Amino acid sequence: MNPLTHVDDSGAANMVDVDNKSVTSRSASAEGFIYMNKMTFDAVIEHSNKKGDVIATAKIAGIMAAKKCADLIPLCHPLMLSKVAVEITPEAEKLRFRVTSTCKLSGKTGVEMEALTAVNVALLTLFDMCKASDPEMHFEHVRVLQKLGGKSGNWQSSHKEH
């Protein structure tokens, strides 16, 4: 048996059949960081970016992206999410913003991809809104923090804080 769930025994891509799985409460959280120069960081904090409220816009973008994950990632199941939360926290000492997301549902498949999609699109939105003042911004440490529920149970990242 192939250990990769989205590849069949012949190596062809396939969507996993979740029909026989039980509906359970599931959630997943993810995080990522965007680093920028001090001038750009301060402009975001002070709401003086010419494009508007950078943080509010990035939060909305992340939430919308989680809801569209199946349209963006091949072989992902369309899901009826019951909750998507995106938080963006400034970390002035490191000139970065920490973006976290949590996605929840009652369903037959997990929501890790939705949580990761929310983080990545929020990061991309932060970049897009700030690129004129700092084209050298970069992302780091995008990862799943934890998942809860489902057949495989609960899982938490063993990586240390960044």
XYZ file of N, CA and C in Angstrom:
486
model
N 0.840 -1.192 0.000
C 0.000 0.000 0.000
C 0.875 1.241 0.000
N 0.468 2.243 -0.757
C 1.202 3.501 -0.847
C 0.916 4.347 0.396
N 1.972 4.825 1.091
C 1.741 5.640 2.289
C 1.237 7.052 1.980
N 1.309 7.494 0.739
C 0.817 8.811 0.353
C -0.666 8.703 0.003
N -1.496 9.454 0.708
C -2.938 9.288 0.552
C -3.499 9.842 -0.749
N -2.798 10.768 -1.404
C -3.315 11.369 -2.625
C -2.679 10.777 -3.889
N -2.006 9.642 -3.717
C -1.397 8.941 -4.839
C -1.804 7.479 -4.727
N -2.344 6.922 -5.820
C -2.743 5.516 -5.753
C -1.540 4.600 -5.969
N -1.768 3.291 -5.921
C -0.665 2.322 -6.020
C 0.090 2.395 -7.339
N -0.547 2.950 -8.380
C 0.141 3.076 -9.666
C 0.860 4.418 -9.805
N 0.733 5.280 -8.788
C 1.404 6.581 -8.819
C 0.554 7.718 -9.334
N -0.696 7.440 -9.674
C -1.592 8.478 -10.182
C -2.204 9.269 -9.029
N -2.397 10.560 -9.267
C -3.032 11.411 -8.263
C -4.506 11.069 -8.155
N -5.021 11.067 -6.933
C -6.450 10.834 -6.738
C -6.937 11.535 -5.481
N -8.214 11.866 -5.494
C -8.851 12.479 -4.328
C -9.242 11.359 -3.374
N -8.888 11.501 -2.117
C -9.170 10.477 -1.125
C -10.675 10.337 -0.927
N -11.160 9.112 -0.906
C -12.576 8.846 -0.659
C -12.814 8.854 0.844
N -13.590 9.821 1.320
C -13.856 9.938 2.763
C -15.269 9.470 3.109
N -15.942 8.822 2.165
C -17.335 8.431 2.366
C -17.538 7.558 3.600
N -16.640 6.649 3.870
C -16.802 5.720 4.991
C -16.233 6.255 6.307
N -15.678 7.451 6.302
C -15.147 8.028 7.532
C -16.275 8.617 8.371
N -16.065 8.651 9.657
C -17.067 9.211 10.567
C -16.962 10.725 10.620
N -18.095 11.362 10.819
C -18.119 12.805 11.048
C -17.664 13.043 12.481
N -16.607 13.834 12.630
C -16.113 14.190 13.954
C -15.793 15.674 13.978
N -15.682 16.206 15.171
C -15.260 17.594 15.338
C -13.761 17.658 15.065
N -13.361 18.587 14.217
C -11.953 18.691 13.816
C -11.533 20.149 13.825
N -10.264 20.371 14.130
C -9.711 21.716 14.025
C -8.226 21.614 13.721
N -7.689 22.696 13.196
C -6.254 22.788 12.934
C -5.830 24.233 13.071
N -4.605 24.422 13.533
C -4.014 25.756 13.656
C -2.691 25.777 12.918
N -2.377 26.940 12.350
C -1.124 27.115 11.619
C -0.563 28.492 11.944
N 0.712 28.681 11.604
C 1.344 29.986 11.808
C 2.361 30.247 10.717
N 2.737 31.507 10.588
C 3.804 31.940 9.697
C 4.209 33.350 10.085
N 5.359 33.779 9.614
C 5.915 35.085 9.979
C 6.312 35.855 8.731
N 6.104 37.173 8.763
C 6.612 38.048 7.717
C 7.520 39.075 8.380
N 8.719 39.195 7.822
C 9.734 40.127 8.316
C 9.798 41.323 7.385
N 9.973 42.513 7.961
C 10.042 43.727 7.151
C 10.924 44.763 7.832
N 11.258 45.812 7.096
C 12.105 46.849 7.695
C 11.294 47.676 8.702
N 11.992 48.448 9.500
C 11.356 49.199 10.590
C 10.356 50.222 10.082
N 10.692 50.926 9.011
C 9.782 51.938 8.480
C 8.446 51.305 8.072
N 8.513 50.191 7.400
C 7.304 49.507 6.943
C 6.533 48.935 8.126
N 7.240 48.303 9.045
C 6.607 47.757 10.256
C 5.848 48.854 10.994
N 6.522 49.991 11.210
C 5.900 51.109 11.923
C 4.677 51.649 11.179
N 4.737 51.706 9.858
C 3.604 52.198 9.073
C 2.384 51.292 9.244
N 2.614 49.989 9.320
C 1.503 49.057 9.532
C 0.897 49.286 10.912
N 1.745 49.382 11.922
C 1.286 49.574 13.303
C 0.529 50.902 13.453
N 1.044 51.936 12.815
C 0.463 53.284 12.941
C -0.686 53.536 11.970
N -1.048 52.534 11.175
C -2.130 52.641 10.180
C -1.882 53.793 9.203
N -0.608 53.960 8.820
C -0.283 55.037 7.892
C 0.096 54.521 6.496
N -0.118 53.237 6.247
C 0.128 52.679 4.922
C -0.891 53.280 3.957
N -0.425 53.696 2.778
C -1.295 54.358 1.811
C -2.426 53.465 1.297
N -2.262 52.145 1.415
C -3.292 51.236 0.918
C -4.393 50.971 1.939
N -4.238 51.495 3.156
C -5.299 51.326 4.144
C -4.886 50.451 5.311
N -5.874 49.882 5.985
C -5.653 49.053 7.177
C -5.115 47.693 6.748
N -3.817 47.571 6.806
C -3.116 46.381 6.323
C -3.540 45.138 7.106
N -3.586 45.244 8.409
C -3.885 44.070 9.239
C -5.322 43.598 9.030
N -6.273 44.509 9.034
C -7.669 44.113 8.824
C -7.858 43.465 7.454
N -7.229 44.034 6.443
C -7.351 43.484 5.092
C -6.738 42.088 5.013
N -5.571 41.890 5.628
C -4.914 40.581 5.604
C -5.736 39.538 6.361
N -6.362 39.918 7.459
C -7.223 38.980 8.198
C -8.384 38.515 7.323
N -9.051 39.463 6.675
C -10.181 39.108 5.812
C -9.710 38.219 4.666
N -8.575 38.541 4.082
C -8.035 37.725 2.983
C -7.764 36.300 3.443
N -7.205 36.141 4.638
C -6.928 34.806 5.169
C -8.197 34.007 5.383
N -9.213 34.649 5.932
C -10.494 33.964 6.154
C -11.115 33.542 4.821
N -11.120 34.456 3.862
C -11.676 34.133 2.548
C -10.912 32.995 1.882
N -9.591 32.984 2.035
C -8.769 31.949 1.414
C -9.066 30.573 1.994
N -9.229 30.492 3.312
C -9.548 29.195 3.927
C -10.836 28.634 3.334
N -11.806 29.500 3.098
C -13.088 29.074 2.536
C -12.961 28.631 1.077
N -11.899 29.052 0.398
C -11.687 28.720 -1.017
C -10.592 27.685 -1.219
N -10.128 27.041 -0.168
C -8.989 26.130 -0.259
C -9.167 25.066 -1.348
N -10.333 24.465 -1.415
C -10.561 23.404 -2.411
C -10.490 23.929 -3.841
N -10.700 25.221 -4.035
C -10.567 25.816 -5.370
C -9.106 26.079 -5.727
N -8.248 26.136 -4.721
C -6.841 26.491 -4.925
C -5.901 25.290 -4.924
N -6.188 24.308 -4.093
C -5.297 23.154 -3.912
C -5.948 21.927 -4.542
N -5.311 21.361 -5.568
C -5.894 20.172 -6.192
C -6.090 19.050 -5.171
N -7.190 18.343 -5.307
C -7.529 17.155 -4.523
C -8.011 17.445 -3.106
N -8.103 18.713 -2.710
C -8.697 19.043 -1.414
C -10.212 18.958 -1.537
N -10.846 18.471 -0.470
C -12.300 18.393 -0.440
C -12.898 19.761 -0.117
N -13.989 20.126 -0.759
C -14.705 21.340 -0.344
C -15.297 21.096 1.045
N -15.087 22.016 1.941
C -15.511 21.811 3.328
C -16.465 22.896 3.788
N -17.350 22.532 4.696
C -18.267 23.472 5.336
C -17.639 23.886 6.668
N -16.767 24.862 6.615
C -16.086 25.324 7.818
C -17.077 25.983 8.766
N -16.952 25.683 10.047
C -17.813 26.318 11.036
C -17.135 27.513 11.686
N -15.807 27.593 11.538
C -15.054 28.699 12.147
C -13.731 28.855 11.416
N -13.389 30.105 11.133
C -12.048 30.464 10.663
C -11.647 31.716 11.428
N -10.533 31.630 12.109
C -10.007 32.799 12.825
C -8.586 33.053 12.344
N -8.283 34.305 12.059
C -6.937 34.715 11.669
C -6.511 35.828 12.616
N -5.357 35.658 13.213
C -4.797 36.680 14.107
C -3.460 37.143 13.552
N -3.201 38.425 13.647
C -1.933 38.995 13.196
C -1.374 39.807 14.354
N -0.226 39.338 14.849
C 0.365 39.923 16.048
C 1.711 40.553 15.715
N 1.891 41.837 16.021
C 3.200 42.459 15.789
C 4.226 41.978 16.815
N 5.435 41.748 16.353
C 6.558 41.407 17.225
C 7.675 42.396 16.910
N 7.600 43.551 17.569
C 8.471 44.685 17.256
C 9.946 44.361 17.416
N 10.288 43.572 18.426
C 11.707 43.268 18.671
C 12.349 42.490 17.524
N 11.534 41.817 16.712
C 12.046 41.044 15.579
C 11.625 41.648 14.233
N 10.937 42.804 14.269
C 10.428 43.459 13.061
C 9.671 42.469 12.176
N 8.695 41.817 12.800
C 7.899 40.836 12.073
C 6.479 40.814 12.625
N 5.604 40.226 11.821
C 4.248 39.944 12.244
C 4.072 38.434 12.252
N 3.464 37.940 13.307
C 3.113 36.524 13.400
C 1.662 36.395 12.963
N 1.428 35.547 11.983
C 0.082 35.285 11.488
C -0.298 33.881 11.932
N -1.433 33.767 12.610
C -1.941 32.456 13.010
C -3.361 32.294 12.488
N -3.728 31.058 12.274
C -5.102 30.767 11.876
C -5.566 29.511 12.590
N -6.863 29.451 12.802
C -7.504 28.250 13.322
C -8.758 28.020 12.501
N -8.902 26.795 12.028
C -10.082 26.404 11.263
C -10.757 25.248 11.980
N -12.104 25.248 11.966
C -12.877 24.209 12.647
C -14.039 23.760 11.773
N -14.460 22.512 12.004
C -15.655 21.972 11.370
C -16.048 20.677 12.040
N -17.232 20.193 11.706
C -17.634 18.819 11.987
C -17.702 18.161 10.624
N -16.830 17.192 10.391
C -16.774 16.599 9.063
C -15.970 15.328 9.017
N -15.694 14.877 7.788
C -15.022 13.606 7.551
C -13.556 13.755 7.185
N -13.073 14.986 7.097
C -11.669 15.203 6.739
C -11.145 16.414 7.500
N -9.837 16.462 7.662
C -9.212 17.508 8.464
C -9.140 18.851 7.772
N -8.687 19.846 8.523
C -8.673 21.219 8.040
C -7.276 21.844 8.078
N -6.246 21.006 8.037
C -4.884 21.538 8.040
C -4.605 22.399 6.816
N -5.062 21.963 5.661
C -4.805 22.727 4.436
C -5.505 24.075 4.469
N -6.688 24.121 5.051
C -7.402 25.381 5.161
C -6.668 26.339 6.097
N -6.158 25.822 7.212
C -5.406 26.659 8.150
C -4.129 27.190 7.500
N -3.423 26.335 6.768
C -2.204 26.772 6.073
C -2.521 27.776 4.966
N -3.601 27.559 4.251
C -3.992 28.485 3.187
C -4.327 29.850 3.767
N -5.030 29.871 4.889
C -5.363 31.144 5.541
C -4.095 31.909 5.907
N -3.122 31.231 6.498
C -1.867 31.889 6.892
C -1.130 32.409 5.668
N -1.004 31.569 4.657
C -0.237 31.974 3.478
C -0.866 33.152 2.744
N -2.167 33.168 2.591
C -2.808 34.277 1.881
C -2.774 35.547 2.729
N -2.889 35.424 4.042
C -2.738 36.611 4.896
C -1.320 37.176 4.757
N -0.314 36.306 4.739
C 1.075 36.756 4.542
C 1.244 37.426 3.180
N 0.685 36.831 2.147
C 0.776 37.414 0.808
C 0.098 38.778 0.745
N -1.003 38.921 1.455
C -1.709 40.200 1.481
C -0.884 41.252 2.203
N -0.274 40.885 3.318
C 0.622 41.814 4.008
C 1.739 42.258 3.061
N 2.320 41.299 2.348
C 3.384 41.617 1.394
C 2.868 42.566 0.318
N 1.723 42.228 -0.266
C 1.178 43.041 -1.354
C 0.926 44.476 -0.919
N 0.401 44.646 0.262
C 0.052 45.988 0.721
C 1.270 46.801 1.159
N 2.399 46.128 1.394
C 3.599 46.823 1.893
C 4.780 46.790 0.935
N 4.641 46.126 -0.208
C 5.792 45.911 -1.092
C 6.403 47.194 -1.629
N 5.630 48.261 -1.748
C 6.183 49.525 -2.261
C 7.229 50.106 -1.315
N 7.042 49.893 -0.021
C 8.002 50.451 0.941
C 9.070 49.448 1.363
N 8.854 48.159 1.106
C 9.872 47.164 1.468
C 9.763 45.928 0.575
N 10.378 45.983 -0.597
C 10.309 44.824 -1.492
C 11.138 43.635 -1.013
N 11.917 43.798 0.043
C 12.743 42.695 0.561
C 12.084 41.947 1.718
N 10.816 42.186 1.972
C 10.117 41.416 3.005
C 10.232 39.938 2.672
N 10.159 39.098 3.701
C 10.189 37.656 3.448
C 9.383 36.921 4.515
N 8.947 35.705 4.137
C 8.175 34.831 5.022
C 9.087 33.749 5.563
N 8.783 33.291 6.770
C 9.501 32.150 7.348
C 8.571 31.333 8.221
N 8.961 30.090 8.406
C 8.393 29.191 9.413
C 6.884 29.004 9.297
N 6.386 28.867 8.083
C 4.975 28.545 7.893
C 4.815 27.062 8.201
N 3.875 26.759 9.116
C 3.725 25.363 9.537
C 2.392 25.149 10.229
N 1.996 23.891 10.308
C 0.848 23.492 11.108
C 1.314 23.417 12.557
N 0.554 24.028 13.449
C 0.870 23.978 14.874
C 0.226 22.779 15.549
N -1.028 22.523 15.195
C -1.718 21.370 15.780
C -2.943 21.016 14.965
N -3.388 19.786 15.143
C -4.662 19.335 14.596
C -5.350 18.520 15.679
N -6.658 18.651 15.711
C -7.450 17.946 16.708
C -8.578 17.208 16.022
N -8.830 15.975 16.467
C -9.949 15.189 15.966
C -9.580 14.280 14.828
N -10.564 13.518 14.401
C -10.368 12.595 13.294
C -9.810 11.260 13.740
N -9.678 10.358 12.776
C -9.229 8.987 13.026
C -7.836 8.933 13.645
N -6.943 9.814 13.181
C -5.566 9.772 13.695
C -5.410 10.530 15.008
N -6.465 11.155 15.483
C -6.433 11.809 16.792
C -5.750 13.157 16.778
N -5.272 13.550 17.930
C -4.678 14.866 18.105
C -3.188 14.833 17.810
N -2.697 15.947 17.274
C -1.279 16.078 16.952
C -0.851 17.510 17.244
N 0.344 17.662 17.786
C 0.897 18.996 18.033
C 2.336 19.027 17.540
N 2.721 20.144 16.937
C 4.075 20.286 16.430
C 5.085 20.153 17.559
N 6.172 19.481 17.278
C 7.239 19.331 18.276
C 8.336 20.376 18.091
N 8.185 21.214 17.068
C 9.183 22.260 16.816
C 9.088 23.343 17.870
N 10.216 23.889 18.211
C 10.255 24.963 19.207
C 9.733 26.257 18.585
N 9.400 27.206 19.458
C 8.964 28.531 19.014
C 10.029 29.196 18.157
N 9.591 30.052 17.256
C 10.533 30.769 16.394
C 10.660 32.168 16.906
